């Protein structure tokens, strides 16, 4: 009988300890290594800014084109009109979609001071989606956008050169199109 009483006391002590730990904020589920791994992956996915998760070349190109313009300062009405025309003609978007793309791109880089510092993070997820003609087209568009309101400044040239350097390995692959 004394063995049964000792066993029941031990079980009650363990249950009491778990309840006390739970009331103090300790979760027993945190000891599960599989749940910990899922939580850490989810946390990493949710804390990464959306600017660093762009995988579509059109989205990346739109961000870079807007970044080139923002190297001069704020975007003027003429620059906005020119970039909307580029989105419509080059990317084959409707006027509404081009406007949405410009708005989304502006939202993504609203807190970025100089986009060249984050270039590897921005281009990393979409690097494999770019082909040599897409890279050539992107660089040509960046050069065109930089000269909308006069010659390109040093920061714009630096950003274009950094983009070209980043894609130097991609320029040796097979062609594709924007669509």
PDB file of C-alpha atoms in Angstrom:
ATOM      1  CA  UNK A   1       0.000   0.000   0.000  1.00  0.00           C
ATOM      2  CA  UNK A   2       2.813   2.390   0.841  1.00  0.00           C
ATOM      3  CA  UNK A   3       4.195   1.891  -2.726  1.00  0.00           C
ATOM      4  CA  UNK A   4       0.880   2.945  -4.273  1.00  0.00           C
ATOM      5  CA  UNK A   5       0.660   6.029  -2.026  1.00  0.00           C
ATOM      6  CA  UNK A   6       4.262   6.961  -2.934  1.00  0.00           C
ATOM      7  CA  UNK A   7       3.517   6.522  -6.656  1.00  0.00           C
ATOM      8  CA  UNK A   8       0.328   8.624  -6.465  1.00  0.00           C
ATOM      9  CA  UNK A   9       2.217  11.334  -4.540  1.00  0.00           C
ATOM     10  CA  UNK A  10       4.946  11.413  -7.206  1.00  0.00           C
ATOM     11  CA  UNK A  11       2.376  11.657 -10.021  1.00  0.00           C
ATOM     12  CA  UNK A  12       0.538  14.437  -8.169  1.00  0.00           C
ATOM     13  CA  UNK A  13       3.867  16.272  -7.626  1.00  0.00           C
ATOM     14  CA  UNK A  14       4.754  16.055 -11.323  1.00  0.00           C
ATOM     15  CA  UNK A  15       1.288  17.271 -12.362  1.00  0.00           C
ATOM     16  CA  UNK A  16       1.503  20.118  -9.825  1.00  0.00           C
ATOM     17  CA  UNK A  17       4.974  21.089 -11.177  1.00  0.00           C
ATOM     18  CA  UNK A  18       3.691  21.126 -14.788  1.00  0.00           C
ATOM     19  CA  UNK A  19       0.680  23.240 -13.810  1.00  0.00           C
ATOM     20  CA  UNK A  20       2.896  25.668 -11.869  1.00  0.00           C
ATOM     21  CA  UNK A  21       5.289  25.958 -14.830  1.00  0.00           C
ATOM     22  CA  UNK A  22       2.383  26.525 -17.184  1.00  0.00           C
ATOM     23  CA  UNK A  23       0.985  29.286 -14.972  1.00  0.00           C
ATOM     24  CA  UNK A  24       4.442  30.900 -14.936  1.00  0.00           C
ATOM     25  CA  UNK A  25       4.443  31.038 -18.739  1.00  0.00           C
ATOM     26  CA  UNK A  26       6.528  27.977 -19.621  1.00  0.00           C
ATOM     27  CA  UNK A  27       5.045  25.948 -22.451  1.00  0.00           C
ATOM     28  CA  UNK A  28       5.848  22.280 -22.543  1.00  0.00           C
ATOM     29  CA  UNK A  29       5.336  22.320 -26.310  1.00  0.00           C
ATOM     30  CA  UNK A  30       8.498  24.416 -26.608  1.00  0.00           C
ATOM     31  CA  UNK A  31      10.538  21.322 -25.835  1.00  0.00           C
ATOM     32  CA  UNK A  32       9.374  19.663 -29.083  1.00  0.00           C
ATOM     33  CA  UNK A  33      12.262  20.044 -31.594  1.00  0.00           C
ATOM     34  CA  UNK A  34       9.982  19.656 -34.622  1.00  0.00           C
ATOM     35  CA  UNK A  35       7.633  22.394 -33.439  1.00  0.00           C
ATOM     36  CA  UNK A  36      10.651  24.608 -32.649  1.00  0.00           C
ATOM     37  CA  UNK A  37      11.975  24.187 -36.208  1.00  0.00           C
ATOM     38  CA  UNK A  38       8.572  25.039 -37.725  1.00  0.00           C
ATOM     39  CA  UNK A  39       8.279  28.092 -35.486  1.00  0.00           C
ATOM     40  CA  UNK A  40      11.759  29.309 -36.396  1.00  0.00           C
ATOM     41  CA  UNK A  41      11.067  28.881 -40.139  1.00  0.00           C
ATOM     42  CA  UNK A  42       7.752  30.709 -39.807  1.00  0.00           C
ATOM     43  CA  UNK A  43       9.391  33.485 -37.807  1.00  0.00           C
ATOM     44  CA  UNK A  44      12.134  33.855 -40.417  1.00  0.00           C
ATOM     45  CA  UNK A  45       9.541  33.996 -43.205  1.00  0.00           C
ATOM     46  CA  UNK A  46       7.410  36.588 -41.429  1.00  0.00           C
ATOM     47  CA  UNK A  47      10.256  38.854 -40.321  1.00  0.00           C
ATOM     48  CA  UNK A  48      11.865  39.083 -43.786  1.00  0.00           C
ATOM     49  CA  UNK A  49      10.744  42.301 -45.512  1.00  0.00           C
ATOM     50  CA  UNK A  50       8.691  41.704 -48.676  1.00  0.00           C
ATOM     51  CA  UNK A  51      11.287  43.632 -50.693  1.00  0.00           C
ATOM     52  CA  UNK A  52      13.725  40.767 -50.144  1.00  0.00           C
ATOM     53  CA  UNK A  53      11.245  38.073 -51.232  1.00  0.00           C
ATOM     54  CA  UNK A  54      10.470  39.274 -54.782  1.00  0.00           C
ATOM     55  CA  UNK A  55      10.756  36.402 -57.249  1.00  0.00           C
ATOM     56  CA  UNK A  56       9.017  37.834 -60.327  1.00  0.00           C
ATOM     57  CA  UNK A  57      11.462  39.658 -62.662  1.00  0.00           C
ATOM     58  CA  UNK A  58       8.864  42.316 -63.487  1.00  0.00           C
ATOM     59  CA  UNK A  59       8.431  43.205 -59.814  1.00  0.00           C
ATOM     60  CA  UNK A  60      12.185  43.354 -59.300  1.00  0.00           C
ATOM     61  CA  UNK A  61      12.647  45.460 -62.437  1.00  0.00           C
ATOM     62  CA  UNK A  62       9.948  47.876 -61.283  1.00  0.00           C
ATOM     63  CA  UNK A  63      11.631  48.280 -57.891  1.00  0.00           C
ATOM     64  CA  UNK A  64      15.029  48.860 -59.502  1.00  0.00           C
ATOM     65  CA  UNK A  65      13.665  51.382 -61.986  1.00  0.00           C
ATOM     66  CA  UNK A  66      11.996  53.279 -59.186  1.00  0.00           C
ATOM     67  CA  UNK A  67      15.200  53.009 -57.151  1.00  0.00           C
ATOM     68  CA  UNK A  68      17.179  54.591 -59.991  1.00  0.00           C
ATOM     69  CA  UNK A  69      14.747  57.505 -60.069  1.00  0.00           C
ATOM     70  CA  UNK A  70      14.858  57.892 -56.280  1.00  0.00           C
ATOM     71  CA  UNK A  71      18.652  58.273 -56.433  1.00  0.00           C
ATOM     72  CA  UNK A  72      17.965  61.805 -57.702  1.00  0.00           C
ATOM     73  CA  UNK A  73      15.528  62.574 -54.912  1.00  0.00           C
ATOM     74  CA  UNK A  74      11.762  62.593 -55.044  1.00  0.00           C
ATOM     75  CA  UNK A  75       9.891  61.426 -58.138  1.00  0.00           C
ATOM     76  CA  UNK A  76       8.612  64.180 -60.405  1.00  0.00           C
ATOM     77  CA  UNK A  77       5.409  64.032 -62.447  1.00  0.00           C
ATOM     78  CA  UNK A  78       7.418  63.662 -65.656  1.00  0.00           C
ATOM     79  CA  UNK A  79       9.378  60.726 -64.237  1.00  0.00           C
ATOM     80  CA  UNK A  80       6.185  59.093 -62.993  1.00  0.00           C
ATOM     81  CA  UNK A  81       4.578  59.446 -66.407  1.00  0.00           C
ATOM     82  CA  UNK A  82       7.664  58.015 -68.125  1.00  0.00           C
ATOM     83  CA  UNK A  83       7.895  55.036 -65.802  1.00  0.00           C
ATOM     84  CA  UNK A  84       4.192  54.275 -66.225  1.00  0.00           C
ATOM     85  CA  UNK A  85       4.700  54.270 -70.006  1.00  0.00           C
ATOM     86  CA  UNK A  86       7.633  51.887 -69.594  1.00  0.00           C
ATOM     87  CA  UNK A  87       5.502  49.562 -67.487  1.00  0.00           C
ATOM     88  CA  UNK A  88       2.712  49.602 -70.061  1.00  0.00           C
ATOM     89  CA  UNK A  89       4.849  49.177 -73.187  1.00  0.00           C
ATOM     90  CA  UNK A  90       7.758  47.055 -72.017  1.00  0.00           C
ATOM     91  CA  UNK A  91       5.971  44.844 -69.509  1.00  0.00           C
ATOM     92  CA  UNK A  92       2.718  44.754 -71.537  1.00  0.00           C
ATOM     93  CA  UNK A  93       0.559  45.891 -68.618  1.00  0.00           C
ATOM     94  CA  UNK A  94      -2.721  47.778 -68.704  1.00  0.00           C
ATOM     95  CA  UNK A  95      -2.786  51.341 -67.367  1.00  0.00           C
ATOM     96  CA  UNK A  96      -4.394  50.187 -64.122  1.00  0.00           C
ATOM     97  CA  UNK A  97      -1.887  47.358 -63.646  1.00  0.00           C
ATOM     98  CA  UNK A  98       1.020  49.689 -64.398  1.00  0.00           C
ATOM     99  CA  UNK A  99      -0.284  52.147 -61.822  1.00  0.00           C
ATOM    100  CA  UNK A 100      -0.674  49.345 -59.273  1.00  0.00           C
ATOM    101  CA  UNK A 101       2.879  48.141 -59.976  1.00  0.00           C
ATOM    102  CA  UNK A 102       4.245  51.650 -59.472  1.00  0.00           C
ATOM    103  CA  UNK A 103       2.316  52.029 -56.224  1.00  0.00           C
ATOM    104  CA  UNK A 104       3.462  48.638 -54.943  1.00  0.00           C
ATOM    105  CA  UNK A 105       7.084  49.345 -55.874  1.00  0.00           C
ATOM    106  CA  UNK A 106       6.969  52.733 -54.175  1.00  0.00           C
ATOM    107  CA  UNK A 107       5.535  51.075 -51.063  1.00  0.00           C
ATOM    108  CA  UNK A 108       8.279  48.431 -51.027  1.00  0.00           C
ATOM    109  CA  UNK A 109      11.130  50.944 -51.168  1.00  0.00           C
ATOM    110  CA  UNK A 110       9.558  53.688 -49.064  1.00  0.00           C
ATOM    111  CA  UNK A 111      12.026  53.200 -46.188  1.00  0.00           C
ATOM    112  CA  UNK A 112      15.088  52.418 -48.286  1.00  0.00           C
ATOM    113  CA  UNK A 113      17.563  55.291 -48.384  1.00  0.00           C
ATOM    114  CA  UNK A 114      19.839  53.890 -51.094  1.00  0.00           C
ATOM    115  CA  UNK A 115      18.723  50.773 -52.919  1.00  0.00           C
ATOM    116  CA  UNK A 116      22.258  49.856 -53.981  1.00  0.00           C
ATOM    117  CA  UNK A 117      23.115  48.774 -50.450  1.00  0.00           C
ATOM    118  CA  UNK A 118      20.390  46.098 -50.507  1.00  0.00           C
ATOM    119  CA  UNK A 119      20.898  45.029 -54.131  1.00  0.00           C
ATOM    120  CA  UNK A 120      22.093  41.447 -53.410  1.00  0.00           C
ATOM    121  CA  UNK A 121      19.167  40.872 -51.030  1.00  0.00           C
ATOM    122  CA  UNK A 122      16.657  42.243 -53.548  1.00  0.00           C
ATOM    123  CA  UNK A 123      18.015  40.397 -56.575  1.00  0.00           C
ATOM    124  CA  UNK A 124      18.913  37.147 -54.804  1.00  0.00           C
ATOM    125  CA  UNK A 125      15.519  35.366 -54.877  1.00  0.00           C
ATOM    126  CA  UNK A 126      14.881  36.251 -58.538  1.00  0.00           C
ATOM    127  CA  UNK A 127      18.377  35.802 -59.947  1.00  0.00           C
ATOM    128  CA  UNK A 128      17.549  32.493 -61.617  1.00  0.00           C
ATOM    129  CA  UNK A 129      14.474  33.976 -63.307  1.00  0.00           C
ATOM    130  CA  UNK A 130      16.535  36.524 -65.214  1.00  0.00           C
ATOM    131  CA  UNK A 131      17.953  35.581 -68.607  1.00  0.00           C
ATOM    132  CA  UNK A 132      20.531  37.548 -70.640  1.00  0.00           C
ATOM    133  CA  UNK A 133      17.924  39.427 -72.714  1.00  0.00           C
ATOM    134  CA  UNK A 134      15.984  40.317 -69.563  1.00  0.00           C
ATOM    135  CA  UNK A 135      19.138  41.568 -67.875  1.00  0.00           C
ATOM    136  CA  UNK A 136      20.087  43.551 -70.981  1.00  0.00           C
ATOM    137  CA  UNK A 137      16.598  45.015 -71.166  1.00  0.00           C
ATOM    138  CA  UNK A 138      16.638  45.857 -67.465  1.00  0.00           C
ATOM    139  CA  UNK A 139      19.986  47.630 -67.723  1.00  0.00           C
ATOM    140  CA  UNK A 140      18.819  49.524 -70.806  1.00  0.00           C
ATOM    141  CA  UNK A 141      15.633  50.602 -69.004  1.00  0.00           C
ATOM    142  CA  UNK A 142      17.640  51.675 -65.955  1.00  0.00           C
ATOM    143  CA  UNK A 143      19.906  53.809 -68.159  1.00  0.00           C
ATOM    144  CA  UNK A 144      16.870  55.289 -69.916  1.00  0.00           C
ATOM    145  CA  UNK A 145      15.113  56.115 -66.658  1.00  0.00           C
ATOM    146  CA  UNK A 146      18.245  57.729 -65.238  1.00  0.00           C
ATOM    147  CA  UNK A 147      18.329  60.236 -68.118  1.00  0.00           C
ATOM    148  CA  UNK A 148      14.676  61.336 -68.083  1.00  0.00           C
ATOM    149  CA  UNK A 149      15.407  64.690 -66.470  1.00  0.00           C
ATOM    150  CA  UNK A 150      18.987  65.263 -67.544  1.00  0.00           C
ATOM    151  CA  UNK A 151      22.182  63.223 -67.400  1.00  0.00           C
ATOM    152  CA  UNK A 152      22.517  60.434 -64.873  1.00  0.00           C
ATOM    153  CA  UNK A 153      24.197  61.325 -61.592  1.00  0.00           C
ATOM    154  CA  UNK A 154      26.980  59.351 -59.901  1.00  0.00           C
ATOM    155  CA  UNK A 155      24.615  57.436 -57.592  1.00  0.00           C
ATOM    156  CA  UNK A 156      22.466  56.295 -60.501  1.00  0.00           C
ATOM    157  CA  UNK A 157      25.539  55.139 -62.447  1.00  0.00           C
ATOM    158  CA  UNK A 158      26.783  53.339 -59.352  1.00  0.00           C
ATOM    159  CA  UNK A 159      23.453  51.511 -58.986  1.00  0.00           C
ATOM    160  CA  UNK A 160      23.387  50.533 -62.669  1.00  0.00           C
ATOM    161  CA  UNK A 161      26.987  49.310 -62.519  1.00  0.00           C
ATOM    162  CA  UNK A 162      26.267  47.305 -59.349  1.00  0.00           C
ATOM    163  CA  UNK A 163      23.261  45.688 -61.036  1.00  0.00           C
ATOM    164  CA  UNK A 164      25.335  44.829 -64.098  1.00  0.00           C
ATOM    165  CA  UNK A 165      28.080  43.379 -61.885  1.00  0.00           C
ATOM    166  CA  UNK A 166      25.539  41.305 -59.953  1.00  0.00           C
ATOM    167  CA  UNK A 167      24.145  39.833 -63.181  1.00  0.00           C
ATOM    168  CA  UNK A 168      27.527  39.213 -64.845  1.00  0.00           C
ATOM    169  CA  UNK A 169      27.116  35.417 -64.474  1.00  0.00           C
ATOM    170  CA  UNK A 170      23.537  35.528 -65.751  1.00  0.00           C
ATOM    171  CA  UNK A 171      24.563  37.264 -68.968  1.00  0.00           C
ATOM    172  CA  UNK A 172      26.098  33.979 -70.148  1.00  0.00           C
ATOM    173  CA  UNK A 173      22.837  31.978 -70.139  1.00  0.00           C
ATOM    174  CA  UNK A 174      20.134  31.281 -72.750  1.00  0.00           C
ATOM    175  CA  UNK A 175      17.497  33.875 -73.731  1.00  0.00           C
ATOM    176  CA  UNK A 176      13.848  34.243 -72.703  1.00  0.00           C
ATOM    177  CA  UNK A 177      11.240  37.011 -72.719  1.00  0.00           C
ATOM    178  CA  UNK A 178       9.469  39.159 -70.115  1.00  0.00           C
ATOM    179  CA  UNK A 179       6.249  37.225 -70.470  1.00  0.00           C
TER     180      UNK A 179
END
